[in-house]
Structure formats: C-alpha cells, structure tokens
Short mmCIF file of C-alpha atoms in Angstrom, two decimals:
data_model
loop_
_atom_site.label_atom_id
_atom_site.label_comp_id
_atom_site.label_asym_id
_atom_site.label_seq_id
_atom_site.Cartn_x
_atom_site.Cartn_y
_atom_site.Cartn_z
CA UNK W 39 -15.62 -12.10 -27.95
CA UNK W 40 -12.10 -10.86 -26.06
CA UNK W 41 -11.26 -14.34 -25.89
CA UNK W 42 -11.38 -15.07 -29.70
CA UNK W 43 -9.47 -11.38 -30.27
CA UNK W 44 -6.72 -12.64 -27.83
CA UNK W 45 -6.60 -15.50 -29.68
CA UNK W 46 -6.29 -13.77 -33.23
CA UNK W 47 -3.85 -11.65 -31.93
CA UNK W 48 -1.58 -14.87 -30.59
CA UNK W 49 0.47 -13.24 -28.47
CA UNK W 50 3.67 -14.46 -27.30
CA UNK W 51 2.97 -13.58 -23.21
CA UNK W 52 0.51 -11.96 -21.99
CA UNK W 53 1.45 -9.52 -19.20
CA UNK W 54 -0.76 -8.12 -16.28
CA UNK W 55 -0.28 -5.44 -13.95
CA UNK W 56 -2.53 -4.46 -11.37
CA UNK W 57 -5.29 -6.16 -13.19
CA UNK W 58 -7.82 -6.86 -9.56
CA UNK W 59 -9.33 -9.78 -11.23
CA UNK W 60 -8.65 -13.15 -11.98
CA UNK W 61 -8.32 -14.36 -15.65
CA UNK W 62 -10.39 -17.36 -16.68
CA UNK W 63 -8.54 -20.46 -17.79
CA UNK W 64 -9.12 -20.01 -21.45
CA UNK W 65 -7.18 -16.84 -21.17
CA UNK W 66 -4.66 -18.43 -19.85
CA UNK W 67 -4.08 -21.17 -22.13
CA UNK W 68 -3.67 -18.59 -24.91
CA UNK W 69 0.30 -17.71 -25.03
CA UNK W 70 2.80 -20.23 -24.87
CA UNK W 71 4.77 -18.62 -22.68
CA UNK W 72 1.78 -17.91 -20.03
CA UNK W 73 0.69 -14.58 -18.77
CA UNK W 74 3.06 -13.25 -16.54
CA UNK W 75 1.52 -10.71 -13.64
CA UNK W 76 4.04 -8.53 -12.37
CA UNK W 77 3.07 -8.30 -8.33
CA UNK W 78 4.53 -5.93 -5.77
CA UNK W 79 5.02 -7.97 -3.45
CA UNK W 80 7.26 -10.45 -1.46
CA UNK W 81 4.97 -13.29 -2.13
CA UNK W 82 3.68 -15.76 -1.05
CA UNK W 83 3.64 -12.58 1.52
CA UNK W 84 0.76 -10.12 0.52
CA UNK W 85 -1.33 -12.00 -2.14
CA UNK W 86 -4.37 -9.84 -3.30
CA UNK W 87 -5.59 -6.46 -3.84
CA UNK W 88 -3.65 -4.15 -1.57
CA UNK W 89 -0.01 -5.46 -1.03
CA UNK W 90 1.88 -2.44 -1.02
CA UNK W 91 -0.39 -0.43 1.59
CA UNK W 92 -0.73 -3.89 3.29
CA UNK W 93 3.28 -4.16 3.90
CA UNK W 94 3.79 -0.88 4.86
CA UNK W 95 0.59 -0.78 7.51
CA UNK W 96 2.15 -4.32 9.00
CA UNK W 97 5.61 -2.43 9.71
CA UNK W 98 7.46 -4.23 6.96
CA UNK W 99 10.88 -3.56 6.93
CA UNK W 100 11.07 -4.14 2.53
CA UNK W 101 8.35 -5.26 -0.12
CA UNK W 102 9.64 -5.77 -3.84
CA UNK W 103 8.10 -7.20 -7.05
CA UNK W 104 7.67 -10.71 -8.14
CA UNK W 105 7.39 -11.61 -11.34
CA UNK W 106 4.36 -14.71 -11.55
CA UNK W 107 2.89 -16.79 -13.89
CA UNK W 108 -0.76 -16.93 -13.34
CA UNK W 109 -2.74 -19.69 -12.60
CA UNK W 110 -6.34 -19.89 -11.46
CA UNK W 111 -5.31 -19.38 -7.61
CA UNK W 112 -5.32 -15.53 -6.44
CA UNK W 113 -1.59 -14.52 -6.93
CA UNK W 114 -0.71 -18.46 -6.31
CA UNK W 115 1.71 -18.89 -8.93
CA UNK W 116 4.83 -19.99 -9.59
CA UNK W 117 7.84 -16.93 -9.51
CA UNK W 118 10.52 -16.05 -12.18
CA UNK W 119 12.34 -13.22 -10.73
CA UNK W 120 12.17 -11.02 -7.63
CA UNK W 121 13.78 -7.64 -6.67
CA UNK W 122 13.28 -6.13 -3.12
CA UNK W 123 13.88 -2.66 -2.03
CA UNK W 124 13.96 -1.26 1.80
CA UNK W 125 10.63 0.41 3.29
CA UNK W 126 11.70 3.61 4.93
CA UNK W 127 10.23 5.53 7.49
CA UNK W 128 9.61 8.25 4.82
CA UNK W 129 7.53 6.15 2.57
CA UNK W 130 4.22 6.09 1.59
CA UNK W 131 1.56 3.60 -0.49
CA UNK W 132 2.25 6.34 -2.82
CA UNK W 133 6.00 6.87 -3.21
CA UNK W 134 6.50 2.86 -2.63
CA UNK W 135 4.35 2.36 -5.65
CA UNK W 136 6.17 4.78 -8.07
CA UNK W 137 9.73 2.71 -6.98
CA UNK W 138 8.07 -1.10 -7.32
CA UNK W 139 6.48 0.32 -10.76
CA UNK W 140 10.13 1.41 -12.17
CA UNK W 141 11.92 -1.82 -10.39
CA UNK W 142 8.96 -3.98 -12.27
CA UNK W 143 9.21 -2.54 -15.38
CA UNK W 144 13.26 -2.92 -15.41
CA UNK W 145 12.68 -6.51 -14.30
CA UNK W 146 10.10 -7.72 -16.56
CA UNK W 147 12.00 -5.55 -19.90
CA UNK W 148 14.99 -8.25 -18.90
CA UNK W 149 13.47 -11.09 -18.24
CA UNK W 150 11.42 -11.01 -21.53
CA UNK W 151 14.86 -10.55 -23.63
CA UNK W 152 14.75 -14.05 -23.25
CA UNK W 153 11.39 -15.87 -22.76
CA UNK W 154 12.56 -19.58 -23.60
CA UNK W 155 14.16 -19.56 -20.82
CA UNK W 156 12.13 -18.28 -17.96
CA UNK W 157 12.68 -20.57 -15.00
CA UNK W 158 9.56 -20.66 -13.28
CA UNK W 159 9.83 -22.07 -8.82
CA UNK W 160 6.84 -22.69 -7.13
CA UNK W 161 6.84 -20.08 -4.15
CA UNK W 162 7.00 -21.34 -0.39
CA UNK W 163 3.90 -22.95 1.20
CA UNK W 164 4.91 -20.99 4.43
CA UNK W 165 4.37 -17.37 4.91
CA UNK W 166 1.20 -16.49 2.92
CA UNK W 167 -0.73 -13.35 4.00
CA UNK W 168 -3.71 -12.08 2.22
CA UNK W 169 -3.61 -7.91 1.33
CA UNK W 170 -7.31 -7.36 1.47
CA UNK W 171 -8.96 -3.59 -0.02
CA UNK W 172 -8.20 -0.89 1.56
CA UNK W 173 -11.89 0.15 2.46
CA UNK W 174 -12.86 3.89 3.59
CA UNK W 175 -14.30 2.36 7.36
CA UNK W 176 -10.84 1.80 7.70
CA UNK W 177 -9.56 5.19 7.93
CA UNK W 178 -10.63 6.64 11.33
CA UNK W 179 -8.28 7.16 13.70
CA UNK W 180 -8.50 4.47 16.80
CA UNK W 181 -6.50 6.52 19.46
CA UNK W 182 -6.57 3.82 21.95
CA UNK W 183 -3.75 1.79 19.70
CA UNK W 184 -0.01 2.30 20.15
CA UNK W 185 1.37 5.57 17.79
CA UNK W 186 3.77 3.64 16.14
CA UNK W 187 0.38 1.49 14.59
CA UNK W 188 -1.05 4.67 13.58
CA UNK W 189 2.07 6.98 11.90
CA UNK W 190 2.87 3.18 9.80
CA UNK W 191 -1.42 3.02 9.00
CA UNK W 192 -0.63 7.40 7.67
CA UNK W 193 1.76 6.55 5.57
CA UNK W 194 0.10 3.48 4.02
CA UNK W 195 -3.34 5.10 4.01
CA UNK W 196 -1.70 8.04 1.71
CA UNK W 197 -2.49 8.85 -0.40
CA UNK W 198 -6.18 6.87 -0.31
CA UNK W 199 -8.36 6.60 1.61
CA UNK W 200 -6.47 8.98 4.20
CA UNK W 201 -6.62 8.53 8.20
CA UNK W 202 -9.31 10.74 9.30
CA UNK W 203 -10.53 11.69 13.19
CA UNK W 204 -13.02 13.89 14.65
CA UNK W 205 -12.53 17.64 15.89
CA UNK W 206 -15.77 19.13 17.29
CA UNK W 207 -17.54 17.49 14.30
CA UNK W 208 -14.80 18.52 11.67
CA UNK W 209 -13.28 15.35 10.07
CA UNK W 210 -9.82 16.00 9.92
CA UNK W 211 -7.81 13.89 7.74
CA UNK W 212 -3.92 13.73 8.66
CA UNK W 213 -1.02 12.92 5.71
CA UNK W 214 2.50 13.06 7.40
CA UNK W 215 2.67 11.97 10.74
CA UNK W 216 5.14 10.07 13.81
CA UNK W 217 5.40 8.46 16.32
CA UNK W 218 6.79 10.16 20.05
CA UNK W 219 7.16 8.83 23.16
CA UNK W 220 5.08 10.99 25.53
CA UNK W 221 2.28 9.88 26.85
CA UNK W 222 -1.20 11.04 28.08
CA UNK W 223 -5.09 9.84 27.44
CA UNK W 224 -5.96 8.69 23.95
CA UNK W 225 -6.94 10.86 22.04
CA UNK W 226 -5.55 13.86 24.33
CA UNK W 227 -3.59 17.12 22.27
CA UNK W 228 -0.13 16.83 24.33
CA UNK W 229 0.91 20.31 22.10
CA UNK W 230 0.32 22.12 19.13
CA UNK W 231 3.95 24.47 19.08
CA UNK W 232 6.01 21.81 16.99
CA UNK W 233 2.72 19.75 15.59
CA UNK W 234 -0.50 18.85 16.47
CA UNK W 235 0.73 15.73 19.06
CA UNK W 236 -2.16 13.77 20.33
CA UNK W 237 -1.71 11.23 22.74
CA UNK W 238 -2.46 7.21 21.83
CA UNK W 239 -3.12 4.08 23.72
CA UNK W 240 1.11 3.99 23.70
CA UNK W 241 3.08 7.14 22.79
CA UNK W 242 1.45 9.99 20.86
CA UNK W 243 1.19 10.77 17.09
CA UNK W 244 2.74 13.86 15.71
CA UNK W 245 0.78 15.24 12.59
CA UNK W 246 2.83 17.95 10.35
CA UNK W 247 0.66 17.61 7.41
CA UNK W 248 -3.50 17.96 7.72
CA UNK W 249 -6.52 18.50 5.86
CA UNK W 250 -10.12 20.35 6.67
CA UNK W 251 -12.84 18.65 3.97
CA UNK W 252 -12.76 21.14 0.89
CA UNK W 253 -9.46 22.38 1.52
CA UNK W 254 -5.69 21.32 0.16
CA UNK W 255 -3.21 19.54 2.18
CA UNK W 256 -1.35 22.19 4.81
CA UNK W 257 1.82 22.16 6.89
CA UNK W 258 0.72 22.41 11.03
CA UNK W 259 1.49 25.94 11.08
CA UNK W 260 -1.46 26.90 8.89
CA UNK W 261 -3.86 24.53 9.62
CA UNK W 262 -3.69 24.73 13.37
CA UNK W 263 -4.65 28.97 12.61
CA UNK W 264 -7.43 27.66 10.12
CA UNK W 265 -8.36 25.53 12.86
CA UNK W 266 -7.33 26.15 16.55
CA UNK W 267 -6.70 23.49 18.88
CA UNK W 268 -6.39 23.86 22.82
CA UNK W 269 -3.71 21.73 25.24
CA UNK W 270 -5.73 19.14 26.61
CA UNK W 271 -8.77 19.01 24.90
CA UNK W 272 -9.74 15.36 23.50
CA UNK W 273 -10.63 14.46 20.18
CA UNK W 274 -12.35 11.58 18.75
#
C-alpha cells in the first residue's frame, strides 16, 4: 500500500535521513532521480547504524556527510557530494550530530537546485568499516584499557547509552571526561580535589561531569559530596 502512494505521489527524489532500514527495490525504482540518503559519514568509512559515535569512539580525527544514492547494499552506493568537518577533543555523538545535520542539510538544499546534473562516483573499494548499534552492554567502564580509549568511548557514548562503572553497587554513569598521564592500578581513584581521576590499564581518566541513577547530570564538586569517594579505593 506505501508503495502504490509513493508511486501516486511521483516524486522527483526521494530523500532519506537516518532511515535504519534498507528500502526494497521497488522503492527505489520509483523517482527518476533515485533516492538520495544523506549519511554522516566519510564513507565507504562507517557504513551502518552508528557512524558518528563509531568515528568518534575509533579516535577519528574528522567525519562529514556524504550524499548517496541508494542501492540495495547497506550504505554501498555511489556518492554525489561530500563535506568534512574536524572532530575535536570537545565533541560529542551529540554536538557532532547537530553540525553533520546543518552541513547535510546545506549540502543536499544545493545539490538539489540542480538534480539533472548530479554526478554520481562509485566510492573506493578500500577502506570500508562497518558502524554497528551502539548497544547498552557496551557502556561499562573496562578500566584495564588505556584512558585515552575510554575519555574518546565518553564522548561518543553521550549522550546514549552513557559509560557507566560500579561504586559499592551504585552505577555511576560519567559524561565529560580526559585523559592524564598518571598512573596507578585500574580502576584505582588517583584524587578527587580537581576530579574524580581513576587510574586505567594506561594513564587515568578524569571525570568532571557524573550521574547517580535518578539524579541530573552534576559537575565533580557536587557529586563527589552526594557521593564520597576515598584516595585509593578501587572501583569496578
């Protein structure tokens, strides 16, 4: 039935954004000028459901958007346009999505001024990565791997599903965190004066923003009164 009111409608292009699915072939076939997905990412890097998260968990130095026409491959087709825009140390799945949203929009408004001439290249063979879902086992905090691993997996865990660990049987979730170079046993609180700094298999992770379960987001100050934590204790 949305088949035949896609095909009433005859559209020109149909566009997709964020869609999580594939479209079947008869949807395809419907406009002449294909249906475009607009993708943000640096494909063929980061294909699939989580690319911006994905990039910024990996350490990527920039993602972008692609603009795609869709074929019956999962994000396999051939590109139009790209933009790209640094990752900073500052960004999050959250703030990296609001810029790749405005950069896509501006990119797909101007290439759609003219759609006769959309010149479509088949993107590289080399270089594919898949961004798989972020799933909720994901966020625990593994203290035995480097800091560095763990502030990028903060910031592209924010603002779902969190990072999460275990004090005394109080899952803490932590939003704003980075890496130090100090060192100590995983999992180990180096100091609480300037942060909550906990020690990792390499270096140790500074957290400045935290959360109890029930309660809003809080600076360290706050949270660490809410929540007292002791100079070498270990937490899970």
């Amino acid at each position: 039935d949305e088949q035949a009111r896609l095909r009433e409608l005859a559209p020109e292009v149909i566009i997709v954004v964020a869609y999580g699915k594939l479209l079947p072939k008869a949807v395809l076939d419907i406009p002449p000028h294909g249906c475009i997905n607009v993708h943000g990412s640096l494909l063929p890097r980061w294909r699939g459901a989580a690319p911006v998260a994905r990039a910024i968990e990996s350490g990527d130095a920039e993602s972008g958007v692609v603009l795609m026409k869709m074929e019956l491959g999962l994000d396999t087709g051939p590109m139009i346009r790209t933009v790209r825009t640094p990752i900073t140390q500052e960004d999050t799945s959250d703030t990296l999505m609001m810029r790749l949203a405005e950069l896509g929009a501006e990119l797909l408004v101007e290439s759609l001024r003219t759609p006769d001439e959309l010149d479509w290249t088949p993107q590289p063979e080399e270089g594919v990565t898949y961004a798989e879902k972020l799933l909720k086992t994901e966020a625990v905090i593994d203290w035995t791997l480097p800091a560095k691993v763990l502030a990028n997996k903060v910031r592209a865990f924010n603002p779902f599903p969190g990072t999460v660990f275990d004090k005394d049987g109080v899952p803490v979730k932590i939003w704003q965190a980075e890496a130090l170079e100090l060192s100590g046993r995983p999992g180990e609180v180096l100091d609480t004066t300037d942060g909550l700094v906990i020690a990792c298999g390499e270096g140790a992770l500074r957290a400045t923003v935290l959360q109890k379960p029930g309660k809003p987001k809080m600076a360290f100050g706050p949270f660490l009164q809410s929540l007292p934590f002791t100079v070498g204790e270990v937490v899970k």
